[in-house]
């Protein structure tokens, strides 16, 4: 028989922080951003449903792929407020992020390919720069590494340099 004693018990902020592997202030911060919610005891202490652990895991995963907290919060707002999210709720949420993750992967692959060549930053320091970006033509598009920026906005578009 599986031990279930205490499984329904709410968690203190310290327990949440320890289980999630984050500092207590981080839990408070996420709560202030609307990513988590807690009920208050009569002594004004926070008590969290155990489902916040999954929320914190999702926040950590989203941070790893560069999703802003505001976007995570918007996704969490779609989760049911009257019960802990179930498997289908999380599957729906992750499906919405799949395209975003795919785009991010394409951006990173593009960045990996571009970093050893000319990225249109104006340095003209590589042998290839004189061929790909003669006289710093990329500067006409604005400051910074223009072709990396352009690649980020059109991550899956091949031949984006037009050279
Ligand atoms: S890498 Fe800087 S201009 Fe080519």
CSV table of C-alpha atoms and ligand atoms in Angstrom, one decimal:
chain,number,residue,atom,x,y,z
A,1,UNK,CA,0.0,0.0,0.0
A,2,UNK,CA,1.3,3.4,-0.9
A,3,UNK,CA,1.8,5.8,2.0
A,4,UNK,CA,-0.5,8.8,1.4
A,5,UNK,CA,-0.5,10.3,4.9
A,6,UNK,CA,0.0,14.0,4.7
A,7,UNK,CA,-0.4,14.1,0.9
A,8,UNK,CA,-3.3,16.5,1.1
A,9,UNK,CA,-1.5,18.8,3.5
A,10,UNK,CA,-0.8,22.3,2.3
A,11,UNK,CA,2.8,23.4,2.2
A,12,UNK,CA,4.5,26.3,4.0
A,13,UNK,CA,6.6,28.7,2.0
A,14,UNK,CA,9.8,27.1,3.3
A,15,UNK,CA,8.6,23.7,2.2
A,16,UNK,CA,7.7,25.0,-1.2
A,17,UNK,CA,11.1,26.7,-1.6
A,18,UNK,CA,13.0,23.6,-0.4
A,19,UNK,CA,11.0,21.2,-2.6
A,20,UNK,CA,11.3,23.5,-5.7
A,21,UNK,CA,15.0,24.2,-5.1
A,22,UNK,CA,14.5,28.0,-5.0
A,23,UNK,CA,15.0,30.6,-2.3
A,24,UNK,CA,12.0,31.7,-0.2
A,25,UNK,CA,12.2,35.3,-1.7
A,26,UNK,CA,11.8,33.7,-5.2
A,27,UNK,CA,8.6,32.0,-4.1
A,28,UNK,CA,7.3,35.4,-2.8
A,29,UNK,CA,8.4,37.1,-6.0
A,30,UNK,CA,6.6,34.6,-8.2
A,31,UNK,CA,3.5,35.1,-6.0
A,32,UNK,CA,3.7,38.8,-6.4
A,33,UNK,CA,3.8,38.3,-10.2
A,34,UNK,CA,0.7,36.2,-10.0
A,35,UNK,CA,2.4,32.9,-10.9
A,36,UNK,CA,1.4,31.3,-7.6
A,37,UNK,CA,-1.2,31.9,-5.0
A,38,UNK,CA,-1.5,31.0,-1.4
A,39,UNK,CA,-4.2,31.2,1.2
A,40,UNK,CA,-3.4,32.9,4.5
A,41,UNK,CA,-3.8,31.3,7.8
A,42,UNK,CA,-5.4,33.2,10.7
A,43,UNK,CA,-1.8,34.0,11.7
A,44,UNK,CA,-1.2,35.5,8.2
A,45,UNK,CA,1.1,32.7,7.1
A,46,UNK,CA,1.1,31.5,3.6
A,47,UNK,CA,-0.2,28.0,2.8
A,48,UNK,CA,0.3,26.6,-0.7
A,49,UNK,CA,-1.5,23.8,-2.5
A,50,UNK,CA,0.9,21.1,-3.6
A,51,UNK,CA,0.2,21.9,-7.2
A,52,UNK,CA,2.5,25.0,-6.9
A,53,UNK,CA,5.4,22.6,-7.2
A,54,UNK,CA,4.5,21.8,-10.7
A,55,UNK,CA,3.9,25.5,-11.4
A,56,UNK,CA,7.4,26.3,-10.2
A,57,UNK,CA,8.9,23.5,-12.3
A,58,UNK,CA,7.1,24.9,-15.3
A,59,UNK,CA,8.4,28.4,-14.5
A,60,UNK,CA,12.0,27.0,-14.3
A,61,UNK,CA,11.6,25.2,-17.6
A,62,UNK,CA,10.1,28.3,-19.2
A,63,UNK,CA,13.1,30.4,-17.9
A,64,UNK,CA,15.5,27.9,-19.5
A,65,UNK,CA,14.0,28.5,-22.9
A,66,UNK,CA,13.9,32.3,-22.4
A,67,UNK,CA,10.1,32.8,-21.9
A,68,UNK,CA,9.4,36.0,-20.0
A,69,UNK,CA,7.5,35.7,-16.8
A,70,UNK,CA,4.7,37.7,-18.2
A,71,UNK,CA,4.1,35.1,-20.8
A,72,UNK,CA,4.2,32.3,-18.2
A,73,UNK,CA,1.7,34.3,-16.1
A,74,UNK,CA,-0.6,34.7,-19.1
A,75,UNK,CA,-0.4,30.9,-19.7
A,76,UNK,CA,-1.1,30.2,-16.1
A,77,UNK,CA,-4.1,32.5,-16.2
A,78,UNK,CA,-5.7,29.9,-18.5
A,79,UNK,CA,-5.3,27.2,-15.9
A,80,UNK,CA,-8.4,26.4,-13.8
A,81,UNK,CA,-8.6,28.5,-10.7
A,82,UNK,CA,-11.0,26.2,-8.8
A,83,UNK,CA,-8.9,23.1,-8.8
A,84,UNK,CA,-5.3,21.9,-9.3
A,85,UNK,CA,-4.4,21.6,-13.0
A,86,UNK,CA,-4.6,18.1,-14.3
A,87,UNK,CA,-2.5,16.4,-17.0
A,88,UNK,CA,-4.7,17.7,-19.8
A,89,UNK,CA,-4.4,21.3,-18.5
A,90,UNK,CA,-0.6,21.0,-18.6
A,91,UNK,CA,-0.7,19.3,-22.0
A,92,UNK,CA,-2.8,22.2,-23.4
A,93,UNK,CA,-0.4,24.7,-21.9
A,94,UNK,CA,2.8,23.0,-23.2
A,95,UNK,CA,1.2,22.6,-26.7
A,96,UNK,CA,0.8,26.4,-26.8
A,97,UNK,CA,4.5,26.8,-26.1
A,98,UNK,CA,5.7,24.1,-28.6
A,99,UNK,CA,5.9,26.5,-31.5
A,100,UNK,CA,7.8,29.0,-29.3
A,101,UNK,CA,10.3,26.3,-28.3
A,102,UNK,CA,10.8,25.3,-31.9
A,103,UNK,CA,11.4,28.9,-32.9
A,104,UNK,CA,13.9,29.3,-30.1
A,105,UNK,CA,15.8,26.1,-31.2
A,106,UNK,CA,15.9,27.5,-34.7
A,107,UNK,CA,17.3,30.8,-33.4
A,108,UNK,CA,20.0,29.0,-31.4
A,109,UNK,CA,21.0,26.8,-34.3
A,110,UNK,CA,21.2,29.9,-36.5
A,111,UNK,CA,23.3,31.6,-33.9
A,112,UNK,CA,25.6,28.6,-33.6
A,113,UNK,CA,26.1,28.6,-37.4
A,114,UNK,CA,26.6,32.4,-37.6
A,115,UNK,CA,29.0,33.0,-34.8
A,116,UNK,CA,32.0,31.7,-36.7
A,117,UNK,CA,31.3,33.8,-39.8
A,118,UNK,CA,30.3,37.3,-40.5
A,119,UNK,CA,27.4,38.5,-38.4
A,120,UNK,CA,27.3,42.0,-39.8
A,121,UNK,CA,28.5,43.7,-36.6
A,122,UNK,CA,30.8,46.2,-38.3
A,123,UNK,CA,34.1,44.8,-37.0
A,124,UNK,CA,35.2,43.6,-40.5
A,125,UNK,CA,37.7,41.5,-38.7
A,126,UNK,CA,37.2,38.1,-40.4
A,127,UNK,CA,38.5,37.3,-43.9
A,128,UNK,CA,34.9,36.6,-44.8
A,129,UNK,CA,33.7,40.1,-43.7
A,130,UNK,CA,35.2,41.8,-46.7
A,131,UNK,CA,33.2,39.4,-48.9
A,132,UNK,CA,30.0,39.2,-47.1
A,133,UNK,CA,29.8,42.7,-45.6
A,134,UNK,CA,32.0,44.9,-47.7
A,135,UNK,CA,32.5,48.4,-46.3
A,136,UNK,CA,30.2,47.4,-43.5
A,137,UNK,CA,27.0,47.5,-45.6
A,138,UNK,CA,25.2,46.0,-42.6
A,139,UNK,CA,25.5,49.4,-40.8
A,140,UNK,CA,22.7,50.7,-43.0
A,141,UNK,CA,20.3,48.5,-41.1
A,142,UNK,CA,21.3,50.0,-37.7
A,143,UNK,CA,23.7,49.4,-34.9
A,144,UNK,CA,24.8,46.1,-33.5
A,145,UNK,CA,25.2,42.6,-35.1
A,146,UNK,CA,22.4,43.2,-37.7
A,147,UNK,CA,22.3,39.8,-39.2
A,148,UNK,CA,22.0,38.0,-35.9
A,149,UNK,CA,19.2,40.4,-35.0
A,150,UNK,CA,17.5,39.8,-38.3
A,151,UNK,CA,18.0,36.0,-37.9
A,152,UNK,CA,16.2,36.2,-34.5
A,153,UNK,CA,13.2,37.8,-36.1
A,154,UNK,CA,13.1,35.4,-39.1
A,155,UNK,CA,14.7,32.4,-37.4
A,156,UNK,CA,13.6,29.8,-39.9
A,157,UNK,CA,14.2,31.9,-43.0
A,158,UNK,CA,17.1,30.6,-45.1
A,159,UNK,CA,19.3,32.9,-47.1
A,160,UNK,CA,18.5,35.8,-44.8
A,161,UNK,CA,21.7,37.7,-45.5
A,162,UNK,CA,20.9,38.4,-49.1
A,163,UNK,CA,24.6,38.2,-50.0
B,1,LIG,S1,31.9,39.7,-38.2
B,1,LIG,FE1,31.7,41.8,-37.8
B,1,LIG,S2,31.4,42.7,-39.8
B,1,LIG,FE2,31.7,40.6,-40.2
